[in-house]
Structure formats: structure tokens, C-alpha cells
Amino acid sequence: MELVAGCYEQVLFGFAVHPESKASGGHEQTWTPVADFTHHAHTASLSAVAVNSRFVVTGSKDETIHIYDMKKKIDHGSLVHHNGTITCLKFHGNRHLISGAEDGVICVWDAKKWECLKSIKAHRGHVTFLSIHPSGKLALSVGTDKTLRTWNLVEGRSAFIKNIKQNAHIVEWSPRGEKYVVVILNNIDVYRLDTASVSGIITNEKRVSSVTFVSESVLAVAGDEEVVRFFDTDSLTCLCEFKAHENRVKDMFSFEIPGHHVIVTASSDGFVKMWKLKQDKKVPPSLLCEVNTKARLTCLGVWLDRVTDTKESQLPVAEPSVSEEEQSKDNKKESGDTVQEEERQSKPNTKKRGLTGVSNKPTKGSSQVLTKKRKMVEKLEKKKRKKEKIRTMQ
């Protein structure tokens, strides 16, 4: 596995980590991070990083997305489409990448050919964060226009919009997709998918900088402080807290490998740390290893060199059904704080297509052709009837 971290100093760091059994025997392992690479591809500070089984992608304030092939350890090129700082990058499987930026645009990329499949003007202000439902059918985004937007990724269009009182800066689905959280300053609103309404609010002591689900009901929360807290999203109580760094925690990432449930933290103090989670989340995790990059870190990812390393794919996913979507729309209509819309988005191609690029609906062009054909047939039939009328009169 490889820890990858971006920083203000425009560099992406890579540290290889190999668990090794102790010489004394037993089940205990030593985890040692070894510097693998540093890559200076951007001309401004790094703002986002995303990882799949083959590639690591980074976003920057220089408005570009860079691609790194982790198998071959080479720079794979860059994507230039946005006109603003890249604020968020998310992979869905190995086929698609979704990016958001300060230009208010969300782009869907083919992660094989690296082509832009769809470009959507998503928010009136910046896109601050986005999250893809585990099923790949829905995505949520938040922006500086005080809205939480739900996207239908099958058809590639807006599903509905919820107005919120303040600008949210983080949104995150749970591993099974049964709930999601929206972060506004130091408050975390917990929503349920089946009702699309707030089931509770978690309040952190300071502004939240990063959240990650360590299970379906346990949320790890880091803020502008050295402490990381685990909250139960059902009871809304703090299960435990531990001092992770000497400075504020900027980003977190959690994953599972056989025998270990791990959370990784990155901080402004320059350290990247790996922690082993206990089965009882009320017990603080134990430190596995740490590495000092001596840089001001901004974003973090973990590249696992085998797809089977993660157990995320084994989790049963709550698939959003039509009835659930309709129910959530009805609930939002009653609350009066939702504007439902099906916007005609600006797109590079005239054909309407979703994530896969395949459309189930007839395009506008095809309906126009059918109308013309119908009119021509009607004209010909009219002429035919006229000729027959003249013949009978003669």
C-alpha cells in the first residue's frame, strides 16, 4: 500500500508501507513507511486527491487535474477543463472520476480514456464538495450558493435541490448509503436516505475540516484542532476522542485490510499517521506508524495495490429506489425549503447521456426527424386524395 499526501508546497508525496511480522514471532506486526516518490507536477498548492486501483489523481489551485499511474510509477498526463481551483475529486470504481471546482462545474470523466463525458453547471457559486452514493446512481454536492443538490447519475441530470441556511463545505455518504452527513462550520447534520430529512445534529467543538465513516453508524470527525473524535450517528454521542497531532488535522482516510481496520490522518504539522481501530469504538485507536513530510499537508489518500484489499465492495448497499426518491421529494415539498428542478445543463455533446454515455430516451433531434416524416406522409396522402377526386369528376 502507499500513503499519498499533497501539500501547500505544490508537491505530492508517496510513502510505501509494508506490514512485517516481528522477529520475536507472534501476531504483532511492525508498520514502516518508506519514502517512495515526490512529484512536483502542479504550479500551485494541491487541494484534492483521489485514488482507485490503478491511478492517483490530484487537483490544484492551478485549475488542473494531474494523473499518476501507480503501477508504472509515471506521470500519466493532465486534465484541463475547469476554470477555477479544483475543490473535490471522487472515483466511482475504476471506470469514472467526478471532479468539482470553484467555477461551479461538475465534470464526469472516463477513467480509461480520460475523456470528459459530461460537464454540468452544478452550482451558482463554487462546488465545495461532492460524494457519490455506493450504488453509483446518485451523487450529492454542496456549494457556496447555500444549496445541497442531488444528481441522478444514470440520466446525468439534476434530481432535486434543497436550500440550506448556510454554505456547507462537506457532504459524505455512509458506506452502505443509508445515510449521509452535511457539514456546516462545526455542525454535522445527519440525514436518512429513506426520509431525506435531518435525523439529528452533531456539534463539534471547532470548525470541521474532515469527516470519514469508519462504519455505517460511526463517524470520525477532525477539526481545526489536534483532536479526532468518533461520533455515533444514531445516538449522536461522542464515543471517544484522542490527540492525533500537534496541529490541526486537515484530512482523514479509512480502509480495511485483512486483520486490520485503519484510519490515516494528515496534519498541518507535516505528519501522516496510521492508526489501528479497535473493535470497540469507545476505545481510542493505537498508533501503527508515522512519517514526517516537513510540509504543510492539505489532502490525503491511500493507494491499495489490489482491489481486494478493501472490504468496501463487500458491504451491502442501500440502493435508492424510485419510491424513496419520490418520498424524499414529497417530504421536501412539505417542508417548503426545496426547489425541485430538472435543469437543461450545458453539456459538450447534444445527446443526453448519463455516466455510461448511453441514453434510454430519444434525443431532441430524432423527435424532430419523426415529425418531419409524419408531415411529408400527410402531404403525400392529401395529394393522392386530390388526384382521385379529380379523376372521379372527369
mmCIF file of C-alpha atoms in Angstrom:
data_model
loop_
_atom_site.group_PDB
_atom_site.id
_atom_site.type_symbol
_atom_site.label_atom_id
_atom_site.label_comp_id
_atom_site.label_asym_id
_atom_site.label_seq_id
_atom_site.Cartn_x
_atom_site.Cartn_y
_atom_site.Cartn_z
ATOM 1 C CA MET A 1 0.000 0.000 0.000
ATOM 2 C CA GLU A 2 1.041 3.605 -0.471
ATOM 3 C CA LEU A 3 0.220 6.751 1.503
ATOM 4 C CA VAL A 4 -0.133 9.772 -0.799
ATOM 5 C CA ALA A 5 -0.355 13.311 0.533
ATOM 6 C CA GLY A 6 -0.487 16.726 -1.126
ATOM 7 C CA CYS A 7 0.705 20.000 0.355
ATOM 8 C CA TYR A 8 0.823 23.782 0.021
ATOM 9 C CA GLU A 9 4.338 23.435 -1.398
ATOM 10 C CA GLN A 10 2.907 22.007 -4.691
ATOM 11 C CA VAL A 11 4.343 18.512 -4.089
ATOM 12 C CA LEU A 12 2.702 15.078 -3.920
ATOM 13 C CA PHE A 13 4.427 12.685 -1.502
ATOM 14 C CA GLY A 14 4.302 8.899 -1.754
ATOM 15 C CA PHE A 15 5.252 6.551 1.104
ATOM 16 C CA ALA A 16 5.216 2.771 0.685
ATOM 17 C CA VAL A 17 4.019 0.860 3.755
ATOM 18 C CA HIS A 18 4.608 -2.882 4.206
ATOM 19 C CA PRO A 19 3.447 -4.590 7.408
ATOM 20 C CA GLU A 20 6.110 -7.027 8.612
ATOM 21 C CA SER A 21 5.908 -9.639 11.356
ATOM 22 C CA LYS A 22 8.149 -9.010 14.358
ATOM 23 C CA ALA A 23 11.309 -11.125 14.684
ATOM 24 C CA SER A 24 10.124 -12.373 18.083
ATOM 25 C CA GLY A 25 7.203 -14.090 16.339
ATOM 26 C CA GLY A 26 3.576 -13.819 17.366
ATOM 27 C CA HIS A 27 0.781 -12.000 15.552
ATOM 28 C CA GLU A 28 2.104 -8.455 16.044
ATOM 29 C CA GLN A 29 3.365 -6.545 13.023
ATOM 30 C CA THR A 30 5.599 -3.538 12.510
ATOM 31 C CA TRP A 31 4.469 -0.922 10.009
ATOM 32 C CA THR A 32 7.265 1.130 8.448
ATOM 33 C CA PRO A 33 6.586 3.894 5.892
ATOM 34 C CA VAL A 34 9.412 4.284 3.350
ATOM 35 C CA ALA A 35 9.707 7.338 1.065
ATOM 36 C CA ASP A 36 8.836 6.167 -2.453
ATOM 37 C CA PHE A 37 8.432 9.331 -4.539
ATOM 38 C CA THR A 38 7.864 13.077 -4.572
ATOM 39 C CA HIS A 39 6.227 14.634 -7.604
ATOM 40 C CA HIS A 40 6.138 18.344 -8.378
ATOM 41 C CA ALA A 41 3.549 18.492 -11.166
ATOM 42 C CA HIS A 42 1.440 21.490 -10.146
ATOM 43 C CA THR A 43 2.268 25.201 -10.167
ATOM 44 C CA ALA A 44 0.108 25.938 -7.108
ATOM 45 C CA SER A 45 -0.858 24.209 -3.854
ATOM 46 C CA LEU A 46 -2.654 20.859 -4.002
ATOM 47 C CA SER A 47 -6.314 20.934 -2.941
ATOM 48 C CA ALA A 48 -7.680 17.418 -3.561
ATOM 49 C CA VAL A 49 -6.559 13.834 -4.129
ATOM 50 C CA ALA A 50 -8.439 10.661 -5.191
ATOM 51 C CA VAL A 51 -7.309 7.063 -5.625
ATOM 52 C CA ASN A 52 -8.518 3.946 -7.448
ATOM 53 C CA SER A 53 -6.801 0.583 -8.003
ATOM 54 C CA ARG A 54 -4.536 1.958 -10.741
ATOM 55 C CA PHE A 55 -4.331 5.747 -10.592
ATOM 56 C CA VAL A 56 -3.855 8.629 -8.183
ATOM 57 C CA VAL A 57 -5.295 11.970 -9.320
ATOM 58 C CA THR A 58 -4.580 15.361 -7.767
ATOM 59 C CA GLY A 59 -6.377 18.689 -8.065
ATOM 60 C CA SER A 60 -4.792 22.060 -7.502
ATOM 61 C CA LYS A 61 -5.313 25.801 -7.314
ATOM 62 C CA ASP A 62 -3.621 25.914 -10.743
ATOM 63 C CA GLU A 63 -7.008 24.670 -12.137
ATOM 64 C CA THR A 64 -5.617 21.360 -13.467
ATOM 65 C CA ILE A 65 -6.029 17.678 -12.555
ATOM 66 C CA HIS A 66 -2.895 15.510 -12.771
ATOM 67 C CA ILE A 67 -2.934 11.742 -13.235
ATOM 68 C CA TYR A 68 -0.298 9.347 -11.864
ATOM 69 C CA ASP A 69 -0.047 5.705 -12.904
ATOM 70 C CA MET A 70 0.814 3.923 -9.664
ATOM 71 C CA LYS A 71 1.541 0.575 -11.343
ATOM 72 C CA LYS A 72 4.166 2.042 -13.686
ATOM 73 C CA LYS A 73 5.101 4.933 -11.348
ATOM 74 C CA ILE A 74 4.860 7.518 -14.137
ATOM 75 C CA ASP A 75 3.037 10.798 -14.786
ATOM 76 C CA HIS A 76 0.044 9.901 -16.975
ATOM 77 C CA GLY A 77 -0.818 13.459 -18.054
ATOM 78 C CA SER A 78 -3.283 16.138 -17.001
ATOM 79 C CA LEU A 79 -6.947 17.129 -17.452
ATOM 80 C CA VAL A 80 -7.714 20.751 -18.298
ATOM 81 C CA HIS A 81 -11.410 21.626 -18.284
ATOM 82 C CA HIS A 82 -12.145 23.691 -15.178
ATOM 83 C CA ASN A 83 -11.706 27.441 -14.782
ATOM 84 C CA GLY A 84 -11.061 27.585 -11.050
ATOM 85 C CA THR A 85 -9.452 25.748 -8.142
ATOM 86 C CA ILE A 86 -10.225 22.018 -8.149
ATOM 87 C CA THR A 87 -12.073 21.528 -4.844
ATOM 88 C CA CYS A 88 -13.027 17.819 -4.927
ATOM 89 C CA LEU A 89 -12.180 14.608 -6.763
ATOM 90 C CA LYS A 90 -14.027 11.291 -6.369
ATOM 91 C CA PHE A 91 -13.598 7.962 -8.169
ATOM 92 C CA HIS A 92 -16.505 5.571 -8.602
ATOM 93 C CA GLY A 93 -14.870 2.208 -9.187
ATOM 94 C CA ASN A 94 -12.203 2.107 -11.867
ATOM 95 C CA ARG A 95 -14.317 3.493 -14.676
ATOM 96 C CA HIS A 96 -15.340 7.020 -13.665
ATOM 97 C CA LEU A 97 -13.905 10.108 -11.987
ATOM 98 C CA ILE A 98 -16.037 13.064 -10.902
ATOM 99 C CA SER A 99 -14.464 16.472 -10.308
ATOM 100 C CA GLY A 100 -15.816 19.720 -8.850
ATOM 101 C CA ALA A 101 -14.283 23.188 -8.894
ATOM 102 C CA GLU A 102 -14.705 26.846 -7.986
ATOM 103 C CA ASP A 103 -16.170 27.518 -11.463
ATOM 104 C CA GLY A 104 -19.362 25.812 -10.215
ATOM 105 C CA VAL A 105 -18.940 22.959 -12.706
ATOM 106 C CA ILE A 106 -19.030 19.202 -12.051
ATOM 107 C CA CYS A 107 -17.315 17.017 -14.677
ATOM 108 C CA VAL A 108 -17.737 13.288 -15.233
ATOM 109 C CA TRP A 109 -14.598 11.689 -16.702
ATOM 110 C CA ASP A 110 -13.991 8.332 -18.355
ATOM 111 C CA ALA A 111 -11.113 6.976 -16.237
ATOM 112 C CA LYS A 112 -9.932 4.664 -19.055
ATOM 113 C CA LYS A 113 -9.770 7.069 -21.999
ATOM 114 C CA TRP A 114 -9.598 10.187 -19.783
ATOM 115 C CA GLU A 115 -12.300 11.983 -21.757
ATOM 116 C CA CYS A 116 -14.900 14.352 -20.319
ATOM 117 C CA LEU A 117 -18.230 12.522 -20.684
ATOM 118 C CA LYS A 118 -20.345 15.300 -19.205
ATOM 119 C CA SER A 119 -19.905 18.850 -17.932
ATOM 120 C CA ILE A 120 -22.663 20.200 -15.663
ATOM 121 C CA LYS A 121 -23.068 23.747 -14.372
ATOM 122 C CA ALA A 122 -23.898 22.476 -10.892
ATOM 123 C CA HIS A 123 -23.854 25.498 -8.552
ATOM 124 C CA ARG A 124 -24.175 29.264 -8.929
ATOM 125 C CA GLY A 125 -21.111 29.655 -6.708
ATOM 126 C CA HIS A 126 -18.230 27.262 -6.059
ATOM 127 C CA VAL A 127 -18.654 23.498 -5.807
ATOM 128 C CA THR A 128 -17.163 22.907 -2.354
ATOM 129 C CA PHE A 129 -17.605 19.123 -2.003
ATOM 130 C CA LEU A 130 -19.273 16.112 -3.603
ATOM 131 C CA SER A 131 -19.921 12.498 -2.656
ATOM 132 C CA ILE A 132 -21.050 9.511 -4.780
ATOM 133 C CA HIS A 133 -23.606 7.027 -3.444
ATOM 134 C CA PRO A 134 -22.110 3.492 -3.155
ATOM 135 C CA SER A 135 -24.568 2.296 -5.853
ATOM 136 C CA GLY A 136 -23.169 4.856 -8.304
ATOM 137 C CA LYS A 137 -26.715 6.015 -9.158
ATOM 138 C CA LEU A 138 -26.765 9.228 -7.101
ATOM 139 C CA ALA A 139 -24.331 11.945 -6.095
ATOM 140 C CA LEU A 140 -24.633 14.813 -3.626
ATOM 141 C CA SER A 141 -22.898 18.175 -3.938
ATOM 142 C CA VAL A 142 -22.720 21.322 -1.826
ATOM 143 C CA GLY A 143 -21.643 24.800 -2.895
ATOM 144 C CA THR A 144 -21.380 28.438 -1.940
ATOM 145 C CA ASP A 145 -24.935 29.096 -3.184
ATOM 146 C CA LYS A 146 -26.377 27.620 0.059
ATOM 147 C CA THR A 147 -27.760 24.525 -1.654
ATOM 148 C CA LEU A 148 -27.462 20.754 -1.289
ATOM 149 C CA ARG A 149 -28.023 19.187 -4.707
ATOM 150 C CA THR A 150 -28.857 15.598 -5.603
ATOM 151 C CA TRP A 151 -27.729 14.336 -9.013
ATOM 152 C CA ASN A 152 -29.192 11.453 -10.987
ATOM 153 C CA LEU A 153 -26.022 9.901 -12.423
ATOM 154 C CA VAL A 154 -27.945 7.361 -14.528
ATOM 155 C CA GLU A 155 -29.503 10.127 -16.626
ATOM 156 C CA GLY A 156 -26.838 12.753 -15.896
ATOM 157 C CA ARG A 157 -29.202 15.437 -14.621
ATOM 158 C CA SER A 158 -30.288 17.306 -11.501
ATOM 159 C CA ALA A 159 -32.770 15.330 -9.371
ATOM 160 C CA PHE A 160 -33.646 17.964 -6.773
ATOM 161 C CA ILE A 161 -32.265 20.895 -4.802
ATOM 162 C CA LYS A 162 -32.515 21.604 -1.093
ATOM 163 C CA ASN A 163 -31.912 25.106 0.182
ATOM 164 C CA ILE A 164 -29.875 25.237 3.393
ATOM 165 C CA LYS A 165 -29.428 28.179 5.750
ATOM 166 C CA GLN A 166 -25.636 28.448 5.387
ATOM 167 C CA ASN A 167 -22.917 27.319 2.992
ATOM 168 C CA ALA A 168 -21.954 23.695 3.640
ATOM 169 C CA HIS A 169 -18.361 22.646 2.956
ATOM 170 C CA ILE A 170 -18.522 18.830 3.295
ATOM 171 C CA VAL A 171 -21.047 16.141 2.312
ATOM 172 C CA GLU A 172 -20.433 12.397 2.776
ATOM 173 C CA TRP A 173 -22.394 9.165 2.208
ATOM 174 C CA SER A 174 -22.191 6.321 4.717
ATOM 175 C CA PRO A 175 -20.596 3.030 3.484
ATOM 176 C CA ARG A 176 -23.966 1.360 2.769
ATOM 177 C CA GLY A 177 -25.582 4.573 1.560
ATOM 178 C CA GLU A 178 -28.412 4.514 4.107
ATOM 179 C CA LYS A 179 -27.497 7.951 5.472
ATOM 180 C CA TYR A 180 -25.363 10.970 4.685
ATOM 181 C CA VAL A 181 -23.911 13.913 6.591
ATOM 182 C CA VAL A 182 -23.729 17.595 5.655
ATOM 183 C CA VAL A 183 -21.173 19.772 7.451
ATOM 184 C CA ILE A 184 -21.731 23.485 8.104
ATOM 185 C CA LEU A 185 -18.913 25.080 10.161
ATOM 186 C CA ASN A 186 -18.818 22.947 13.368
ATOM 187 C CA ASN A 187 -22.270 21.366 12.936
ATOM 188 C CA ILE A 188 -22.846 17.999 11.259
ATOM 189 C CA ASP A 189 -26.411 17.356 10.034
ATOM 190 C CA VAL A 190 -27.199 13.633 9.796
ATOM 191 C CA TYR A 191 -29.743 12.751 7.059
ATOM 192 C CA ARG A 192 -31.518 9.463 6.370
ATOM 193 C CA LEU A 193 -31.877 8.357 2.743
ATOM 194 C CA ASP A 194 -35.417 6.966 3.160
ATOM 195 C CA THR A 195 -36.813 10.241 4.532
ATOM 196 C CA ALA A 196 -34.283 12.742 3.091
ATOM 197 C CA SER A 197 -34.647 14.726 6.309
ATOM 198 C CA VAL A 198 -32.335 15.562 9.216
ATOM 199 C CA SER A 199 -32.439 12.839 11.875
ATOM 200 C CA GLY A 200 -30.040 14.651 14.214
ATOM 201 C CA ILE A 201 -27.243 17.195 14.592
ATOM 202 C CA ILE A 202 -23.726 16.545 15.909
ATOM 203 C CA THR A 203 -21.821 19.576 17.209
ATOM 204 C CA ASN A 204 -18.024 19.564 17.201
ATOM 205 C CA GLU A 205 -16.017 21.954 19.375
ATOM 206 C CA LYS A 206 -14.277 23.637 16.410
ATOM 207 C CA ARG A 207 -14.863 24.017 12.666
ATOM 208 C CA VAL A 208 -14.854 20.589 10.994
ATOM 209 C CA SER A 209 -12.109 20.069 8.388
ATOM 210 C CA SER A 210 -12.657 16.397 7.528
ATOM 211 C CA VAL A 211 -15.063 13.505 8.205
ATOM 212 C CA THR A 212 -14.931 9.815 7.325
ATOM 213 C CA PHE A 213 -17.256 6.925 8.179
ATOM 214 C CA VAL A 214 -15.408 4.090 9.943
ATOM 215 C CA SER A 215 -18.627 2.026 9.959
ATOM 216 C CA GLU A 216 -22.279 2.547 8.967
ATOM 217 C CA SER A 217 -23.037 4.282 12.267
ATOM 218 C CA VAL A 218 -19.642 5.607 13.469
ATOM 219 C CA LEU A 219 -18.255 8.853 12.054
ATOM 220 C CA ALA A 220 -14.685 10.087 12.601
ATOM 221 C CA VAL A 221 -14.547 13.885 12.838
ATOM 222 C CA ALA A 222 -11.461 16.116 12.625
ATOM 223 C CA GLY A 223 -11.482 19.887 13.005
ATOM 224 C CA ASP A 224 -9.239 22.895 13.349
ATOM 225 C CA GLU A 225 -7.582 21.226 16.344
ATOM 226 C CA GLU A 226 -5.245 18.326 17.195
ATOM 227 C CA VAL A 227 -8.055 16.001 18.294
ATOM 228 C CA VAL A 228 -10.034 13.368 16.343
ATOM 229 C CA ARG A 229 -13.450 12.325 17.696
ATOM 230 C CA PHE A 230 -15.642 9.297 16.986
ATOM 231 C CA PHE A 231 -19.397 10.000 16.988
ATOM 232 C CA ASP A 232 -22.320 7.586 16.910
ATOM 233 C CA THR A 233 -24.628 8.928 14.161
ATOM 234 C CA ASP A 234 -27.658 7.177 15.693
ATOM 235 C CA SER A 235 -27.365 8.314 19.327
ATOM 236 C CA LEU A 236 -25.406 11.500 18.310
ATOM 237 C CA THR A 237 -22.991 10.940 21.220
ATOM 238 C CA CYS A 238 -19.198 11.163 21.261
ATOM 239 C CA LEU A 239 -17.803 7.634 21.692
ATOM 240 C CA CYS A 240 -14.175 8.675 22.225
ATOM 241 C CA GLU A 241 -11.546 11.265 21.341
ATOM 242 C CA PHE A 242 -7.781 11.133 21.025
ATOM 243 C CA LYS A 243 -4.950 13.583 20.336
ATOM 244 C CA ALA A 244 -3.741 12.734 16.840
ATOM 245 C CA HIS A 245 -1.353 15.612 16.021
ATOM 246 C CA GLU A 246 0.348 18.742 17.327
ATOM 247 C CA ASN A 247 -1.559 20.950 14.894
ATOM 248 C CA ARG A 248 -4.944 20.917 13.127
ATOM 249 C CA VAL A 249 -5.928 17.756 11.253
ATOM 250 C CA LYS A 250 -6.506 18.523 7.562
ATOM 251 C CA ASP A 251 -7.677 15.204 6.104
ATOM 252 C CA MET A 252 -8.523 11.581 7.005
ATOM 253 C CA PHE A 253 -8.942 8.288 5.168
ATOM 254 C CA SER A 254 -10.203 4.943 6.491
ATOM 255 C CA PHE A 255 -9.905 1.463 4.988
ATOM 256 C CA GLU A 256 -9.888 -2.226 5.871
ATOM 257 C CA ILE A 257 -7.369 -4.941 5.050
ATOM 258 C CA PRO A 258 -7.413 -8.497 6.452
ATOM 259 C CA GLY A 259 -6.930 -8.316 10.214
ATOM 260 C CA HIS A 260 -6.800 -4.520 10.366
ATOM 261 C CA HIS A 261 -9.229 -1.607 10.298
ATOM 262 C CA VAL A 262 -7.102 1.500 9.734
ATOM 263 C CA ILE A 263 -7.624 5.248 9.811
ATOM 264 C CA VAL A 264 -4.977 7.586 8.375
ATOM 265 C CA THR A 265 -4.658 11.245 9.389
ATOM 266 C CA ALA A 266 -2.706 14.127 7.833
ATOM 267 C CA SER A 267 -1.984 17.398 9.591
ATOM 268 C CA SER A 268 -0.582 20.889 9.112
ATOM 269 C CA ASP A 269 2.259 19.750 11.386
ATOM 270 C CA GLY A 270 3.609 17.736 8.419
ATOM 271 C CA PHE A 271 2.914 14.282 9.858
ATOM 272 C CA VAL A 272 0.931 11.460 8.254
ATOM 273 C CA LYS A 273 -0.114 8.878 10.856
ATOM 274 C CA MET A 274 -1.727 5.444 10.614
ATOM 275 C CA TRP A 275 -3.962 4.246 13.465
ATOM 276 C CA LYS A 276 -5.384 0.797 14.164
ATOM 277 C CA LEU A 277 -9.043 0.955 15.151
ATOM 278 C CA LYS A 278 -10.311 -1.221 17.997
ATOM 279 C CA GLN A 279 -13.455 -3.323 17.683
ATOM 280 C CA ASP A 280 -14.999 -1.241 20.461
ATOM 281 C CA LYS A 281 -15.023 2.297 19.047
ATOM 282 C CA LYS A 282 -15.226 3.708 22.588
ATOM 283 C CA VAL A 283 -11.561 2.741 22.924
ATOM 284 C CA PRO A 284 -9.124 5.167 21.203
ATOM 285 C CA PRO A 285 -7.110 3.647 18.315
ATOM 286 C CA SER A 286 -3.422 2.735 18.661
ATOM 287 C CA LEU A 287 -0.668 4.291 16.528
ATOM 288 C CA LEU A 288 0.740 1.930 13.887
ATOM 289 C CA CYS A 289 3.306 4.261 12.288
ATOM 290 C CA GLU A 290 4.010 7.867 11.377
ATOM 291 C CA VAL A 291 6.088 9.833 8.888
ATOM 292 C CA ASN A 292 7.154 13.476 8.840
ATOM 293 C CA THR A 293 6.911 15.119 5.403
ATOM 294 C CA LYS A 294 8.135 18.507 6.792
ATOM 295 C CA ALA A 295 5.473 20.177 4.635
ATOM 296 C CA ARG A 296 2.086 21.795 5.290
ATOM 297 C CA LEU A 297 -0.246 18.994 4.222
ATOM 298 C CA THR A 298 -3.630 19.682 2.628
ATOM 299 C CA CYS A 299 -5.031 16.368 1.311
ATOM 300 C CA LEU A 300 -4.588 12.631 1.702
ATOM 301 C CA GLY A 301 -5.253 9.293 0.002
ATOM 302 C CA VAL A 302 -4.255 5.638 0.336
ATOM 303 C CA TRP A 303 -3.448 3.557 -2.736
ATOM 304 C CA LEU A 304 -4.016 -0.162 -2.200
ATOM 305 C CA ASP A 305 -2.281 -2.175 -4.917
ATOM 306 C CA ARG A 306 -5.009 -4.814 -5.019
ATOM 307 C CA VAL A 307 -8.734 -4.130 -5.410
ATOM 308 C CA THR A 308 -9.434 -6.967 -2.982
ATOM 309 C CA ASP A 309 -7.550 -5.095 -0.259
ATOM 310 C CA THR A 310 -10.669 -3.092 0.531
ATOM 311 C CA LYS A 311 -13.815 -4.562 2.009
ATOM 312 C CA GLU A 312 -15.980 -1.677 0.853
ATOM 313 C CA SER A 313 -17.234 -3.665 -2.151
ATOM 314 C CA GLN A 314 -18.485 -6.417 0.185
ATOM 315 C CA LEU A 315 -20.794 -4.080 2.124
ATOM 316 C CA PRO A 316 -24.477 -4.396 1.196
ATOM 317 C CA VAL A 317 -25.541 -1.151 -0.454
ATOM 318 C CA ALA A 318 -28.886 0.564 0.129
ATOM 319 C CA GLU A 319 -29.961 1.169 -3.459
ATOM 320 C CA PRO A 320 -32.052 4.329 -3.847
ATOM 321 C CA SER A 321 -35.357 3.197 -5.381
ATOM 322 C CA VAL A 322 -37.813 5.391 -7.276
ATOM 323 C CA SER A 323 -40.245 5.263 -4.368
ATOM 324 C CA GLU A 324 -37.554 6.514 -1.982
ATOM 325 C CA GLU A 325 -36.711 9.397 -4.313
ATOM 326 C CA GLU A 326 -40.393 10.292 -4.750
ATOM 327 C CA GLN A 327 -40.941 10.072 -0.989
ATOM 328 C CA SER A 328 -37.993 12.342 -0.330
ATOM 329 C CA LYS A 329 -39.333 14.818 -2.893
ATOM 330 C CA ASP A 330 -42.749 14.813 -1.166
ATOM 331 C CA ASN A 331 -41.146 15.356 2.228
ATOM 332 C CA LYS A 332 -39.146 18.250 0.873
ATOM 333 C CA LYS A 333 -42.210 19.821 -0.762
ATOM 334 C CA GLU A 334 -43.980 19.751 2.606
ATOM 335 C CA SER A 335 -41.060 21.423 4.375
ATOM 336 C CA GLY A 336 -41.098 24.230 1.815
ATOM 337 C CA ASP A 337 -37.329 24.558 1.677
ATOM 338 C CA THR A 338 -36.760 22.594 -1.532
ATOM 339 C CA VAL A 339 -36.904 23.701 -5.118
ATOM 340 C CA GLN A 340 -37.299 20.734 -7.448
ATOM 341 C CA GLU A 341 -35.854 21.201 -10.883
ATOM 342 C CA GLU A 342 -34.825 19.280 -13.939
ATOM 343 C CA GLU A 343 -32.412 21.777 -15.454
ATOM 344 C CA ARG A 344 -31.204 21.585 -19.005
ATOM 345 C CA GLN A 345 -27.492 21.569 -18.247
ATOM 346 C CA SER A 346 -24.775 22.921 -20.504
ATOM 347 C CA LYS A 347 -23.031 19.918 -21.994
ATOM 348 C CA PRO A 348 -20.283 19.261 -24.531
ATOM 349 C CA ASN A 349 -22.479 16.902 -26.637
ATOM 350 C CA THR A 350 -26.021 17.456 -27.886
ATOM 351 C CA LYS A 351 -27.047 13.919 -26.919
ATOM 352 C CA LYS A 352 -28.394 13.413 -23.428
ATOM 353 C CA ARG A 353 -26.342 10.743 -21.665
ATOM 354 C CA GLY A 354 -25.570 9.587 -18.152
ATOM 355 C CA LEU A 355 -22.416 8.204 -16.586
ATOM 356 C CA THR A 356 -22.179 5.365 -19.097
ATOM 357 C CA GLY A 357 -22.781 7.651 -22.078
ATOM 358 C CA VAL A 358 -25.825 5.579 -23.123
ATOM 359 C CA SER A 359 -29.211 7.249 -23.402
ATOM 360 C CA ASN A 360 -32.509 5.435 -22.935
ATOM 361 C CA LYS A 361 -34.567 8.398 -24.131
ATOM 362 C CA PRO A 362 -34.941 9.570 -27.747
ATOM 363 C CA THR A 363 -32.925 12.709 -28.404
ATOM 364 C CA LYS A 364 -34.446 16.012 -29.433
ATOM 365 C CA GLY A 365 -33.028 15.630 -32.955
ATOM 366 C CA SER A 366 -34.685 12.248 -33.503
ATOM 367 C CA SER A 367 -38.137 13.574 -32.478
ATOM 368 C CA GLN A 368 -37.795 16.443 -34.994
ATOM 369 C CA VAL A 369 -36.999 13.939 -37.789
ATOM 370 C CA LEU A 370 -40.084 11.865 -36.886
ATOM 371 C CA THR A 371 -42.301 14.987 -37.004
ATOM 372 C CA LYS A 372 -40.974 15.954 -40.474
ATOM 373 C CA LYS A 373 -41.564 12.421 -41.786
ATOM 374 C CA ARG A 374 -45.129 12.483 -40.461
ATOM 375 C CA LYS A 375 -45.842 15.824 -42.179
ATOM 376 C CA MET A 376 -44.427 14.580 -45.511
ATOM 377 C CA VAL A 377 -46.600 11.441 -45.373
ATOM 378 C CA GLU A 378 -49.682 13.569 -44.622
ATOM 379 C CA LYS A 379 -48.919 15.870 -47.620
ATOM 380 C CA LEU A 380 -48.485 12.925 -49.986
ATOM 381 C CA GLU A 381 -51.769 11.381 -48.831
ATOM 382 C CA LYS A 382 -53.539 14.749 -49.338
ATOM 383 C CA LYS A 383 -52.212 14.996 -52.921
ATOM 384 C CA LYS A 384 -53.287 11.419 -53.602
ATOM 385 C CA ARG A 385 -56.832 12.126 -52.414
ATOM 386 C CA LYS A 386 -56.981 15.306 -54.566
ATOM 387 C CA LYS A 387 -55.949 13.384 -57.711
ATOM 388 C CA GLU A 388 -58.570 10.696 -57.061
ATOM 389 C CA LYS A 389 -61.254 13.387 -56.607
ATOM 390 C CA ILE A 390 -60.341 14.995 -59.968
ATOM 391 C CA ARG A 391 -60.482 11.600 -61.730
ATOM 392 C CA THR A 392 -63.968 10.848 -60.423
ATOM 393 C CA MET A 393 -65.203 14.290 -61.507
ATOM 394 C CA GLN A 394 -63.913 13.672 -65.027
#
